[in-house]
Every structure is written in C-alpha cells, then in structure tokens.
C-alpha cells in the first residue's frame, strides 16, 4: 500500500504554462518535503513544511501543506525547461523516524 | 564542501551473487540513510545508520544489510541477488538522524545495479 499518492504521474507542458502537482494521503504527517530529481542524480530537497496550512514560496514554486497535514501541493508558475524532472513528496509520520516517498510526478517542460 | 559520494556508480551482477555498495557522507554528517528506487515501487527506505548504529529499518528482507564505520562512511550489502534487486540505490546523509523531520537529507547520485 502506497501511503503517499502523487498526481498526475506524468505531465508534459509548454514553457510558460502553470501547473500543480498533488501529494495525497489518508495518514497524518508531522512534516512533508518536496524534492526534484534529475536524470543521473539523487533527489534535491526543495522545501520542508511542518505546519498545517503552511504556504512556502521558492521563486516560481509555491508549496502548500494541507490544514489536516494529510496532503500537499506544489504549484509552478510560468514553467521553464529547467523545471523538467521528477518531483517527489516525502512525508514523515510522528514516531516512525523515517520518510515515506510519494509515487512521483515526472514533469517535462517543452521550449 | 564535497557532496555525498557513492561507489561504484554502475554495477552488473548475476543472480545469486552478492554486492557491496559504498557511501561517503558529507564531511561532518553522522547519519546515513539508504534507499532503493525502482520504476514500479518508487523510492523506498532501506535503513538508517547514526554513529555506527542502525537506527531504523524499512521492510526489506534480511538479504539487505548495512553498516557504518567510525568515520561515518557506510556500506550496504545485498546477498543472493535476485532479478528484482535491479534498481538505483541512493544514500543520503544528514547531520543528525533525519526521520524527525527537521534535518535536511543530502542525496548522492546513486549506484545503478543491474542483476542479470
């Protein structure tokens, strides 16, 4: 059973378009992270959210943690080819001391 | 500061063999976690070591084992390889145990293992 489901699985868009990636679970997480992974590399941490309802911005990327801390979203404004990659969410459930990774969203931004 | 390094980067083995992968964390980091990444199952947690002690373990069979040395370098071993063990094996280091949600994990580039 996958605890963290991401949607969509694949997304191919034109440069300049906006997009939103979702990370959903029936479990409550004490914190949630978003990573981007490029081919041949390991994931790179983009953001950590810990408070329900929290919104964080990183340039053109906006991250939101759901009020109930069961879901999260990543919104990219005016996507660029450099945003291409695999986006992963990872949640930490209180007391487990380990991260569970989502199923991943593979994004391709066409120039 | 040098990042997390993993060796080897690529490896081809046959069923039944065993393999040892190595991970050198960022200098000063004492926690190392290992993950398996496959197209079907995604990124799954194997185990975490901190100060030479296994702190946490994922749901993998006993064929998967690891250890950490006094210099924080870590190795993982897979015995009696199966075709399904073909994957990208990633290690990540952090200053302190990462599972509490407050530490940043830095991932290495991974070792791609192909089992024939």
mmCIF file with all atom_site columns, C-alpha atoms in Angstrom:
data_model
loop_
_atom_site.group_PDB
_atom_site.id
_atom_site.type_symbol
_atom_site.label_atom_id
_atom_site.label_alt_id
_atom_site.label_comp_id
_atom_site.label_asym_id
_atom_site.label_entity_id
_atom_site.label_seq_id
_atom_site.pdbx_PDB_ins_code
_atom_site.Cartn_x
_atom_site.Cartn_y
_atom_site.Cartn_z
_atom_site.occupancy
_atom_site.B_iso_or_equiv
_atom_site.pdbx_formal_charge
_atom_site.auth_seq_id
_atom_site.auth_comp_id
_atom_site.auth_asym_id
_atom_site.auth_atom_id
_atom_site.pdbx_PDB_model_num
ATOM 1   C CA . UNK A 1 1   ? 0.000  0.000   0.000   1.00 0.00 ? 1   UNK A CA 1
ATOM 2   C CA . UNK A 1 2   ? 1.422  3.332   -1.099  1.00 0.00 ? 2   UNK A CA 1
ATOM 3   C CA . UNK A 1 3   ? 0.831  5.866   1.643   1.00 0.00 ? 3   UNK A CA 1
ATOM 4   C CA . UNK A 1 4   ? 1.568  8.902   -0.493  1.00 0.00 ? 4   UNK A CA 1
ATOM 5   C CA . UNK A 1 5   ? -0.084 9.158   -3.892  1.00 0.00 ? 5   UNK A CA 1
ATOM 6   C CA . UNK A 1 6   ? 1.021  11.831  -6.314  1.00 0.00 ? 6   UNK A CA 1
ATOM 7   C CA . UNK A 1 7   ? -0.919 13.131  -9.270  1.00 0.00 ? 7   UNK A CA 1
ATOM 8   C CA . UNK A 1 8   ? -0.527 13.437  -12.096 1.00 0.00 ? 8   UNK A CA 1
ATOM 9   C CA . UNK A 1 9   ? 2.081  10.737  -12.740 1.00 0.00 ? 9   UNK A CA 1
ATOM 10  C CA . UNK A 1 10  ? 3.258  12.395  -15.932 1.00 0.00 ? 10  UNK A CA 1
ATOM 11  C CA . UNK A 1 11  ? 2.919  15.952  -17.168 1.00 0.00 ? 11  UNK A CA 1
ATOM 12  C CA . UNK A 1 12  ? 4.151  17.473  -20.398 1.00 0.00 ? 12  UNK A CA 1
ATOM 13  C CA . UNK A 1 13  ? 3.556  21.191  -20.836 1.00 0.00 ? 13  UNK A CA 1
ATOM 14  C CA . UNK A 1 14  ? 4.773  24.143  -22.861 1.00 0.00 ? 14  UNK A CA 1
ATOM 15  C CA . UNK A 1 15  ? 7.151  26.722  -21.466 1.00 0.00 ? 15  UNK A CA 1
ATOM 16  C CA . UNK A 1 16  ? 5.252  29.499  -19.736 1.00 0.00 ? 16  UNK A CA 1
ATOM 17  C CA . UNK A 1 17  ? 2.303  27.390  -18.578 1.00 0.00 ? 17  UNK A CA 1
ATOM 18  C CA . UNK A 1 18  ? 1.323  26.926  -14.944 1.00 0.00 ? 18  UNK A CA 1
ATOM 19  C CA . UNK A 1 19  ? 0.908  23.569  -13.269 1.00 0.00 ? 19  UNK A CA 1
ATOM 20  C CA . UNK A 1 20  ? 0.017  21.973  -9.947  1.00 0.00 ? 20  UNK A CA 1
ATOM 21  C CA . UNK A 1 21  ? 1.222  18.649  -8.582  1.00 0.00 ? 21  UNK A CA 1
ATOM 22  C CA . UNK A 1 22  ? -0.643 16.956  -5.747  1.00 0.00 ? 22  UNK A CA 1
ATOM 23  C CA . UNK A 1 23  ? 0.524  14.680  -2.955  1.00 0.00 ? 23  UNK A CA 1
ATOM 24  C CA . UNK A 1 24  ? -2.272 12.930  -1.050  1.00 0.00 ? 24  UNK A CA 1
ATOM 25  C CA . UNK A 1 25  ? -2.533 10.527  1.842   1.00 0.00 ? 25  UNK A CA 1
ATOM 26  C CA . UNK A 1 26  ? -5.014 9.229   4.380   1.00 0.00 ? 26  UNK A CA 1
ATOM 27  C CA . UNK A 1 27  ? -2.290 9.460   7.023   1.00 0.00 ? 27  UNK A CA 1
ATOM 28  C CA . UNK A 1 28  ? -1.244 12.484  9.022   1.00 0.00 ? 28  UNK A CA 1
ATOM 29  C CA . UNK A 1 29  ? 2.346  13.611  8.638   1.00 0.00 ? 29  UNK A CA 1
ATOM 30  C CA . UNK A 1 30  ? 4.365  15.663  11.076  1.00 0.00 ? 30  UNK A CA 1
ATOM 31  C CA . UNK A 1 31  ? 6.316  17.131  8.175   1.00 0.00 ? 31  UNK A CA 1
ATOM 32  C CA . UNK A 1 32  ? 6.388  16.882  4.424   1.00 0.00 ? 32  UNK A CA 1
ATOM 33  C CA . UNK A 1 33  ? 9.154  17.545  1.965   1.00 0.00 ? 33  UNK A CA 1
ATOM 34  C CA . UNK A 1 34  ? 9.320  18.121  -1.774  1.00 0.00 ? 34  UNK A CA 1
ATOM 35  C CA . UNK A 1 35  ? 12.292 17.031  -3.866  1.00 0.00 ? 35  UNK A CA 1
ATOM 36  C CA . UNK A 1 36  ? 13.283 17.327  -7.517  1.00 0.00 ? 36  UNK A CA 1
ATOM 37  C CA . UNK A 1 37  ? 15.372 14.615  -9.121  1.00 0.00 ? 37  UNK A CA 1
ATOM 38  C CA . UNK A 1 38  ? 17.106 14.957  -12.461 1.00 0.00 ? 38  UNK A CA 1
ATOM 39  C CA . UNK A 1 39  ? 18.389 12.044  -14.562 1.00 0.00 ? 39  UNK A CA 1
ATOM 40  C CA . UNK A 1 40  ? 21.567 10.518  -13.155 1.00 0.00 ? 40  UNK A CA 1
ATOM 41  C CA . UNK A 1 41  ? 21.287 12.441  -9.906  1.00 0.00 ? 41  UNK A CA 1
ATOM 42  C CA . UNK A 1 42  ? 19.841 11.948  -6.469  1.00 0.00 ? 42  UNK A CA 1
ATOM 43  C CA . UNK A 1 43  ? 16.820 13.930  -5.269  1.00 0.00 ? 43  UNK A CA 1
ATOM 44  C CA . UNK A 1 44  ? 17.459 17.502  -4.145  1.00 0.00 ? 44  UNK A CA 1
ATOM 45  C CA . UNK A 1 45  ? 15.381 18.971  -1.341  1.00 0.00 ? 45  UNK A CA 1
ATOM 46  C CA . UNK A 1 46  ? 13.223 21.942  -2.387  1.00 0.00 ? 46  UNK A CA 1
ATOM 47  C CA . UNK A 1 47  ? 11.248 22.639  0.772   1.00 0.00 ? 47  UNK A CA 1
ATOM 48  C CA . UNK A 1 48  ? 10.063 21.261  4.116   1.00 0.00 ? 48  UNK A CA 1
ATOM 49  C CA . UNK A 1 49  ? 6.627  22.153  5.501   1.00 0.00 ? 49  UNK A CA 1
ATOM 50  C CA . UNK A 1 50  ? 5.670  21.326  9.053   1.00 0.00 ? 50  UNK A CA 1
ATOM 51  C CA . UNK A 1 51  ? 2.552  23.333  9.977   1.00 0.00 ? 51  UNK A CA 1
ATOM 52  C CA . UNK A 1 52  ? -0.949 22.589  8.699   1.00 0.00 ? 52  UNK A CA 1
ATOM 53  C CA . UNK A 1 53  ? -1.992 25.240  6.183   1.00 0.00 ? 53  UNK A CA 1
ATOM 54  C CA . UNK A 1 54  ? 1.575  26.425  5.738   1.00 0.00 ? 54  UNK A CA 1
ATOM 55  C CA . UNK A 1 55  ? 2.470  28.036  2.412   1.00 0.00 ? 55  UNK A CA 1
ATOM 56  C CA . UNK A 1 56  ? 6.072  28.464  1.280   1.00 0.00 ? 56  UNK A CA 1
ATOM 57  C CA . UNK A 1 57  ? 7.342  30.130  -1.864  1.00 0.00 ? 57  UNK A CA 1
ATOM 58  C CA . UNK A 1 58  ? 10.586 29.450  -3.659  1.00 0.00 ? 58  UNK A CA 1
ATOM 59  C CA . UNK A 1 59  ? 10.821 31.792  -6.650  1.00 0.00 ? 59  UNK A CA 1
ATOM 60  C CA . UNK A 1 60  ? 8.180  30.469  -9.081  1.00 0.00 ? 60  UNK A CA 1
ATOM 61  C CA . UNK A 1 61  ? 7.336  27.457  -6.899  1.00 0.00 ? 61  UNK A CA 1
ATOM 62  C CA . UNK A 1 62  ? 4.603  27.588  -4.252  1.00 0.00 ? 62  UNK A CA 1
ATOM 63  C CA . UNK A 1 63  ? 4.204  24.762  -1.746  1.00 0.00 ? 63  UNK A CA 1
ATOM 64  C CA . UNK A 1 64  ? 1.203  24.245  0.495   1.00 0.00 ? 64  UNK A CA 1
ATOM 65  C CA . UNK A 1 65  ? 0.656  21.806  3.344   1.00 0.00 ? 65  UNK A CA 1
ATOM 66  C CA . UNK A 1 66  ? -2.965 20.824  3.900   1.00 0.00 ? 66  UNK A CA 1
ATOM 67  C CA . UNK A 1 67  ? -4.745 22.002  7.037   1.00 0.00 ? 67  UNK A CA 1
ATOM 68  C CA . UNK A 1 68  ? -5.048 18.413  8.279   1.00 0.00 ? 68  UNK A CA 1
ATOM 69  C CA . UNK A 1 69  ? -1.422 17.644  7.318   1.00 0.00 ? 69  UNK A CA 1
ATOM 70  C CA . UNK A 1 70  ? -2.550 14.797  5.066   1.00 0.00 ? 70  UNK A CA 1
ATOM 71  C CA . UNK A 1 71  ? -1.863 16.381  1.706   1.00 0.00 ? 71  UNK A CA 1
ATOM 72  C CA . UNK A 1 72  ? 0.304  18.904  -0.065  1.00 0.00 ? 72  UNK A CA 1
ATOM 73  C CA . UNK A 1 73  ? 0.545  20.670  -3.377  1.00 0.00 ? 73  UNK A CA 1
ATOM 74  C CA . UNK A 1 74  ? 3.282  22.169  -5.492  1.00 0.00 ? 74  UNK A CA 1
ATOM 75  C CA . UNK A 1 75  ? 2.371  24.930  -7.927  1.00 0.00 ? 75  UNK A CA 1
ATOM 76  C CA . UNK A 1 76  ? 4.792  26.132  -10.579 1.00 0.00 ? 76  UNK A CA 1
ATOM 77  C CA . UNK A 1 77  ? 4.145  29.439  -12.289 1.00 0.00 ? 77  UNK A CA 1
ATOM 78  C CA . UNK A 1 78  ? 5.428  30.072  -15.821 1.00 0.00 ? 78  UNK A CA 1
ATOM 79  C CA . UNK A 1 79  ? 7.249  26.755  -16.103 1.00 0.00 ? 79  UNK A CA 1
ATOM 80  C CA . UNK A 1 80  ? 10.653 26.697  -17.752 1.00 0.00 ? 80  UNK A CA 1
ATOM 81  C CA . UNK A 1 81  ? 12.588 23.829  -19.384 1.00 0.00 ? 81  UNK A CA 1
ATOM 82  C CA . UNK A 1 82  ? 14.898 23.849  -16.369 1.00 0.00 ? 82  UNK A CA 1
ATOM 83  C CA . UNK A 1 83  ? 11.947 22.727  -14.220 1.00 0.00 ? 83  UNK A CA 1
ATOM 84  C CA . UNK A 1 84  ? 11.945 19.384  -16.024 1.00 0.00 ? 84  UNK A CA 1
ATOM 85  C CA . UNK A 1 85  ? 12.478 16.476  -13.664 1.00 0.00 ? 85  UNK A CA 1
ATOM 86  C CA . UNK A 1 86  ? 10.910 14.003  -11.279 1.00 0.00 ? 86  UNK A CA 1
ATOM 87  C CA . UNK A 1 87  ? 9.110  15.677  -8.384  1.00 0.00 ? 87  UNK A CA 1
ATOM 88  C CA . UNK A 1 88  ? 8.802  13.654  -5.211  1.00 0.00 ? 88  UNK A CA 1
ATOM 89  C CA . UNK A 1 89  ? 6.989  14.368  -1.990  1.00 0.00 ? 89  UNK A CA 1
ATOM 90  C CA . UNK A 1 90  ? 8.128  12.652  1.203   1.00 0.00 ? 90  UNK A CA 1
ATOM 91  C CA . UNK A 1 91  ? 6.269  12.522  4.479   1.00 0.00 ? 91  UNK A CA 1
ATOM 92  C CA . UNK A 1 92  ? 7.400  11.815  7.987   1.00 0.00 ? 92  UNK A CA 1
ATOM 93  C CA . UNK A 1 93  ? 4.872  10.275  10.360  1.00 0.00 ? 93  UNK A CA 1
ATOM 94  C CA . UNK A 1 94  ? 5.342  11.107  14.011  1.00 0.00 ? 94  UNK A CA 1
ATOM 95  C CA . UNK A 1 95  ? 7.237  8.429   15.896  1.00 0.00 ? 95  UNK A CA 1
ATOM 96  C CA . UNK A 1 96  ? 8.419  6.493   12.850  1.00 0.00 ? 96  UNK A CA 1
ATOM 97  C CA . UNK A 1 97  ? 11.662 8.386   12.295  1.00 0.00 ? 97  UNK A CA 1
ATOM 98  C CA . UNK A 1 98  ? 11.747 7.670   8.590   1.00 0.00 ? 98  UNK A CA 1
ATOM 99  C CA . UNK A 1 99  ? 10.464 9.238   5.407   1.00 0.00 ? 99  UNK A CA 1
ATOM 100 C CA . UNK A 1 100 ? 7.922  7.709   3.067   1.00 0.00 ? 100 UNK A CA 1
ATOM 101 C CA . UNK A 1 101 ? 8.245  8.874   -0.510  1.00 0.00 ? 101 UNK A CA 1
ATOM 102 C CA . UNK A 1 102 ? 5.408  9.503   -2.891  1.00 0.00 ? 102 UNK A CA 1
ATOM 103 C CA . UNK A 1 103 ? 4.905  7.817   -6.235  1.00 0.00 ? 103 UNK A CA 1
ATOM 104 C CA . UNK A 1 104 ? 6.446  10.754  -8.107  1.00 0.00 ? 104 UNK A CA 1
ATOM 105 C CA . UNK A 1 105 ? 5.399  13.152  -10.863 1.00 0.00 ? 105 UNK A CA 1
ATOM 106 C CA . UNK A 1 106 ? 7.531  13.266  -13.968 1.00 0.00 ? 106 UNK A CA 1
ATOM 107 C CA . UNK A 1 107 ? 7.397  16.758  -15.464 1.00 0.00 ? 107 UNK A CA 1
ATOM 108 C CA . UNK A 1 108 ? 8.631  17.727  -18.917 1.00 0.00 ? 108 UNK A CA 1
ATOM 109 C CA . UNK A 1 109 ? 8.585  21.373  -19.937 1.00 0.00 ? 109 UNK A CA 1
ATOM 110 C CA . UNK A 1 110 ? 8.944  21.924  -23.660 1.00 0.00 ? 110 UNK A CA 1
ATOM 111 C CA . UNK A 1 111 ? 10.668 25.023  -25.016 1.00 0.00 ? 111 UNK A CA 1
ATOM 112 C CA . UNK B 2 1   ? 32.310 21.129  0.720   1.00 0.00 ? 1   UNK B CA 1
ATOM 113 C CA . UNK B 2 2   ? 32.180 17.863  -1.216  1.00 0.00 ? 2   UNK B CA 1
ATOM 114 C CA . UNK B 2 3   ? 28.773 16.241  -1.594  1.00 0.00 ? 3   UNK B CA 1
ATOM 115 C CA . UNK B 2 4   ? 27.726 12.680  -0.903  1.00 0.00 ? 4   UNK B CA 1
ATOM 116 C CA . UNK B 2 5   ? 29.699 10.230  -2.988  1.00 0.00 ? 5   UNK B CA 1
ATOM 117 C CA . UNK B 2 6   ? 28.689 6.721   -3.904  1.00 0.00 ? 6   UNK B CA 1
ATOM 118 C CA . UNK B 2 7   ? 30.772 3.984   -5.456  1.00 0.00 ? 7   UNK B CA 1
ATOM 119 C CA . UNK B 2 8   ? 30.558 2.331   -7.795  1.00 0.00 ? 8   UNK B CA 1
ATOM 120 C CA . UNK B 2 9   ? 28.155 4.291   -9.988  1.00 0.00 ? 9   UNK B CA 1
ATOM 121 C CA . UNK B 2 10  ? 27.192 1.313   -12.108 1.00 0.00 ? 10  UNK B CA 1
ATOM 122 C CA . UNK B 2 11  ? 27.306 -2.379  -11.423 1.00 0.00 ? 11  UNK B CA 1
ATOM 123 C CA . UNK B 2 12  ? 26.237 -5.519  -13.265 1.00 0.00 ? 12  UNK B CA 1
ATOM 124 C CA . UNK B 2 13  ? 25.851 -8.757  -11.349 1.00 0.00 ? 13  UNK B CA 1
ATOM 125 C CA . UNK B 2 14  ? 24.211 -12.115 -11.926 1.00 0.00 ? 14  UNK B CA 1
ATOM 126 C CA . UNK B 2 15  ? 21.560 -13.824 -9.845  1.00 0.00 ? 15  UNK B CA 1
ATOM 127 C CA . UNK B 2 16  ? 22.886 -15.447 -6.706  1.00 0.00 ? 16  UNK B CA 1
ATOM 128 C CA . UNK B 2 17  ? 25.897 -13.183 -6.375  1.00 0.00 ? 17  UNK B CA 1
ATOM 129 C CA . UNK B 2 18  ? 26.347 -10.631 -3.629  1.00 0.00 ? 18  UNK B CA 1
ATOM 130 C CA . UNK B 2 19  ? 27.203 -6.963  -3.891  1.00 0.00 ? 19  UNK B CA 1
ATOM 131 C CA . UNK B 2 20  ? 28.585 -4.247  -1.626  1.00 0.00 ? 20  UNK B CA 1
ATOM 132 C CA . UNK B 2 21  ? 27.871 -0.584  -2.239  1.00 0.00 ? 21  UNK B CA 1
ATOM 133 C CA . UNK B 2 22  ? 29.697 2.274   -0.564  1.00 0.00 ? 22  UNK B CA 1
ATOM 134 C CA . UNK B 2 23  ? 28.601 5.726   0.541   1.00 0.00 ? 23  UNK B CA 1
ATOM 135 C CA . UNK B 2 24  ? 30.752 8.572   1.850   1.00 0.00 ? 24  UNK B CA 1
ATOM 136 C CA . UNK B 2 25  ? 28.662 11.258  3.556   1.00 0.00 ? 25  UNK B CA 1
ATOM 137 C CA . UNK B 2 26  ? 29.268 14.972  3.573   1.00 0.00 ? 26  UNK B CA 1
ATOM 138 C CA . UNK B 2 27  ? 32.063 15.826  5.985   1.00 0.00 ? 27  UNK B CA 1
ATOM 139 C CA . UNK B 2 28  ? 30.652 16.240  9.491   1.00 0.00 ? 28  UNK B CA 1
ATOM 140 C CA . UNK B 2 29  ? 27.439 14.337  8.764   1.00 0.00 ? 29  UNK B CA 1
ATOM 141 C CA . UNK B 2 30  ? 26.920 11.390  11.062  1.00 0.00 ? 30  UNK B CA 1
ATOM 142 C CA . UNK B 2 31  ? 23.693 9.968   9.707   1.00 0.00 ? 31  UNK B CA 1
ATOM 143 C CA . UNK B 2 32  ? 23.446 7.893   6.534   1.00 0.00 ? 32  UNK B CA 1
ATOM 144 C CA . UNK B 2 33  ? 20.238 6.521   5.081   1.00 0.00 ? 33  UNK B CA 1
ATOM 145 C CA . UNK B 2 34  ? 19.865 4.088   2.195   1.00 0.00 ? 34  UNK B CA 1
ATOM 146 C CA . UNK B 2 35  ? 17.023 3.944   -0.296  1.00 0.00 ? 35  UNK B CA 1
ATOM 147 C CA . UNK B 2 36  ? 16.076 1.735   -3.225  1.00 0.00 ? 36  UNK B CA 1
ATOM 148 C CA . UNK B 2 37  ? 14.487 3.395   -6.250  1.00 0.00 ? 37  UNK B CA 1
ATOM 149 C CA . UNK B 2 38  ? 12.681 1.403   -8.931  1.00 0.00 ? 38  UNK B CA 1
ATOM 150 C CA . UNK B 2 39  ? 10.170 2.458   -11.609 1.00 0.00 ? 39  UNK B CA 1
ATOM 151 C CA . UNK B 2 40  ? 7.470  0.249   -10.103 1.00 0.00 ? 40  UNK B CA 1
ATOM 152 C CA . UNK B 2 41  ? 7.882  0.878   -6.381  1.00 0.00 ? 41  UNK B CA 1
ATOM 153 C CA . UNK B 2 42  ? 9.421  4.328   -6.384  1.00 0.00 ? 42  UNK B CA 1
ATOM 154 C CA . UNK B 2 43  ? 11.816 5.359   -3.652  1.00 0.00 ? 43  UNK B CA 1
ATOM 155 C CA . UNK B 2 44  ? 11.744 3.067   -0.631  1.00 0.00 ? 44  UNK B CA 1
ATOM 156 C CA . UNK B 2 45  ? 13.609 3.383   2.653   1.00 0.00 ? 45  UNK B CA 1
ATOM 157 C CA . UNK B 2 46  ? 16.062 0.585   3.449   1.00 0.00 ? 46  UNK B CA 1
ATOM 158 C CA . UNK B 2 47  ? 17.766 1.637   6.692   1.00 0.00 ? 47  UNK B CA 1
ATOM 159 C CA . UNK B 2 48  ? 19.426 4.484   8.529   1.00 0.00 ? 48  UNK B CA 1
ATOM 160 C CA . UNK B 2 49  ? 22.677 4.483   10.484  1.00 0.00 ? 49  UNK B CA 1
ATOM 161 C CA . UNK B 2 50  ? 23.795 7.022   13.028  1.00 0.00 ? 50  UNK B CA 1
ATOM 162 C CA . UNK B 2 51  ? 27.031 6.790   14.992  1.00 0.00 ? 51  UNK B CA 1
ATOM 163 C CA . UNK B 2 52  ? 27.632 3.242   13.715  1.00 0.00 ? 52  UNK B CA 1
ATOM 164 C CA . UNK B 2 53  ? 24.248 2.009   14.942  1.00 0.00 ? 53  UNK B CA 1
ATOM 165 C CA . UNK B 2 54  ? 21.287 1.058   12.807  1.00 0.00 ? 54  UNK B CA 1
ATOM 166 C CA . UNK B 2 55  ? 18.587 3.417   13.948  1.00 0.00 ? 55  UNK B CA 1
ATOM 167 C CA . UNK B 2 56  ? 15.732 2.433   11.707  1.00 0.00 ? 56  UNK B CA 1
ATOM 168 C CA . UNK B 2 57  ? 14.886 -0.181  9.121   1.00 0.00 ? 57  UNK B CA 1
ATOM 169 C CA . UNK B 2 58  ? 12.448 -0.467  6.245   1.00 0.00 ? 58  UNK B CA 1
ATOM 170 C CA . UNK B 2 59  ? 10.521 -3.503  5.061   1.00 0.00 ? 59  UNK B CA 1
ATOM 171 C CA . UNK B 2 60  ? 13.189 -5.359  3.148   1.00 0.00 ? 60  UNK B CA 1
ATOM 172 C CA . UNK B 2 61  ? 14.331 -8.977  3.535   1.00 0.00 ? 61  UNK B CA 1
ATOM 173 C CA . UNK B 2 62  ? 17.389 -9.885  5.569   1.00 0.00 ? 62  UNK B CA 1
ATOM 174 C CA . UNK B 2 63  ? 19.425 -10.203 2.365   1.00 0.00 ? 63  UNK B CA 1
ATOM 175 C CA . UNK B 2 64  ? 19.785 -6.434  2.597   1.00 0.00 ? 64  UNK B CA 1
ATOM 176 C CA . UNK B 2 65  ? 22.186 -5.340  5.304   1.00 0.00 ? 65  UNK B CA 1
ATOM 177 C CA . UNK B 2 66  ? 24.382 -2.410  6.071   1.00 0.00 ? 66  UNK B CA 1
ATOM 178 C CA . UNK B 2 67  ? 26.927 -0.987  8.404   1.00 0.00 ? 67  UNK B CA 1
ATOM 179 C CA . UNK B 2 68  ? 28.546 2.298   9.277   1.00 0.00 ? 68  UNK B CA 1
ATOM 180 C CA . UNK B 2 69  ? 32.148 2.901   10.165  1.00 0.00 ? 69  UNK B CA 1
ATOM 181 C CA . UNK B 2 70  ? 33.641 5.245   12.741  1.00 0.00 ? 70  UNK B CA 1
ATOM 182 C CA . UNK B 2 71  ? 34.334 7.836   10.016  1.00 0.00 ? 71  UNK B CA 1
ATOM 183 C CA . UNK B 2 72  ? 30.584 7.767   9.131   1.00 0.00 ? 72  UNK B CA 1
ATOM 184 C CA . UNK B 2 73  ? 31.182 6.047   5.798   1.00 0.00 ? 73  UNK B CA 1
ATOM 185 C CA . UNK B 2 74  ? 28.573 3.398   5.167   1.00 0.00 ? 74  UNK B CA 1
ATOM 186 C CA . UNK B 2 75  ? 28.259 0.252   3.148   1.00 0.00 ? 75  UNK B CA 1
ATOM 187 C CA . UNK B 2 76  ? 25.240 -1.775  2.202   1.00 0.00 ? 76  UNK B CA 1
ATOM 188 C CA . UNK B 2 77  ? 25.353 -5.386  1.155   1.00 0.00 ? 77  UNK B CA 1
ATOM 189 C CA . UNK B 2 78  ? 22.855 -7.441  -0.786  1.00 0.00 ? 78  UNK B CA 1
ATOM 190 C CA . UNK B 2 79  ? 23.364 -11.182 -0.741  1.00 0.00 ? 79  UNK B CA 1
ATOM 191 C CA . UNK B 2 80  ? 21.904 -13.813 -3.063  1.00 0.00 ? 80  UNK B CA 1
ATOM 192 C CA . UNK B 2 81  ? 20.886 -11.240 -5.664  1.00 0.00 ? 81  UNK B CA 1
ATOM 193 C CA . UNK B 2 82  ? 17.543 -11.574 -7.407  1.00 0.00 ? 82  UNK B CA 1
ATOM 194 C CA . UNK B 2 83  ? 16.400 -10.013 -10.672 1.00 0.00 ? 83  UNK B CA 1
ATOM 195 C CA . UNK B 2 84  ? 14.069 -7.757  -8.714  1.00 0.00 ? 84  UNK B CA 1
ATOM 196 C CA . UNK B 2 85  ? 17.007 -6.198  -6.900  1.00 0.00 ? 85  UNK B CA 1
ATOM 197 C CA . UNK B 2 86  ? 17.858 -4.262  -10.074 1.00 0.00 ? 86  UNK B CA 1
ATOM 198 C CA . UNK B 2 87  ? 17.455 -0.660  -9.004  1.00 0.00 ? 87  UNK B CA 1
ATOM 199 C CA . UNK B 2 88  ? 19.085 2.654   -8.271  1.00 0.00 ? 88  UNK B CA 1
ATOM 200 C CA . UNK B 2 89  ? 20.437 2.580   -4.726  1.00 0.00 ? 89  UNK B CA 1
ATOM 201 C CA . UNK B 2 90  ? 20.660 6.004   -3.156  1.00 0.00 ? 90  UNK B CA 1
ATOM 202 C CA . UNK B 2 91  ? 22.270 7.058   0.041   1.00 0.00 ? 91  UNK B CA 1
ATOM 203 C CA . UNK B 2 92  ? 21.588 10.296  1.852   1.00 0.00 ? 92  UNK B CA 1
ATOM 204 C CA . UNK B 2 93  ? 23.487 11.952  4.654   1.00 0.00 ? 93  UNK B CA 1
ATOM 205 C CA . UNK B 2 94  ? 22.443 14.423  7.314   1.00 0.00 ? 94  UNK B CA 1
ATOM 206 C CA . UNK B 2 95  ? 23.996 15.976  10.386  1.00 0.00 ? 95  UNK B CA 1
ATOM 207 C CA . UNK B 2 96  ? 21.671 14.120  12.732  1.00 0.00 ? 96  UNK B CA 1
ATOM 208 C CA . UNK B 2 97  ? 19.057 11.387  12.257  1.00 0.00 ? 97  UNK B CA 1
ATOM 209 C CA . UNK B 2 98  ? 16.747 12.571  9.511   1.00 0.00 ? 98  UNK B CA 1
ATOM 210 C CA . UNK B 2 99  ? 13.486 10.952  10.438  1.00 0.00 ? 99  UNK B CA 1
ATOM 211 C CA . UNK B 2 100 ? 12.442 13.613  12.889  1.00 0.00 ? 100 UNK B CA 1
ATOM 212 C CA . UNK B 2 101 ? 11.592 15.943  10.042  1.00 0.00 ? 101 UNK B CA 1
ATOM 213 C CA . UNK B 2 102 ? 13.929 18.752  10.963  1.00 0.00 ? 102 UNK B CA 1
ATOM 214 C CA . UNK B 2 103 ? 17.126 17.600  9.314   1.00 0.00 ? 103 UNK B CA 1
ATOM 215 C CA . UNK B 2 104 ? 17.912 18.037  5.638   1.00 0.00 ? 104 UNK B CA 1
ATOM 216 C CA . UNK B 2 105 ? 18.966 14.918  3.793   1.00 0.00 ? 105 UNK B CA 1
ATOM 217 C CA . UNK B 2 106 ? 21.521 15.305  1.017   1.00 0.00 ? 106 UNK B CA 1
ATOM 218 C CA . UNK B 2 107 ? 21.413 12.559  -1.559  1.00 0.00 ? 107 UNK B CA 1
ATOM 219 C CA . UNK B 2 108 ? 24.250 11.082  -3.522  1.00 0.00 ? 108 UNK B CA 1
ATOM 220 C CA . UNK B 2 109 ? 23.961 10.304  -7.249  1.00 0.00 ? 109 UNK B CA 1
ATOM 221 C CA . UNK B 2 110 ? 23.244 6.647   -6.587  1.00 0.00 ? 110 UNK B CA 1
ATOM 222 C CA . UNK B 2 111 ? 24.594 3.292   -7.678  1.00 0.00 ? 111 UNK B CA 1
ATOM 223 C CA . UNK B 2 112 ? 22.690 1.696   -10.533 1.00 0.00 ? 112 UNK B CA 1
ATOM 224 C CA . UNK B 2 113 ? 22.647 -2.067  -10.064 1.00 0.00 ? 113 UNK B CA 1
ATOM 225 C CA . UNK B 2 114 ? 21.596 -4.413  -12.838 1.00 0.00 ? 114 UNK B CA 1
ATOM 226 C CA . UNK B 2 115 ? 21.061 -8.060  -11.956 1.00 0.00 ? 115 UNK B CA 1
ATOM 227 C CA . UNK B 2 116 ? 21.077 -10.474 -14.898 1.00 0.00 ? 116 UNK B CA 1
#
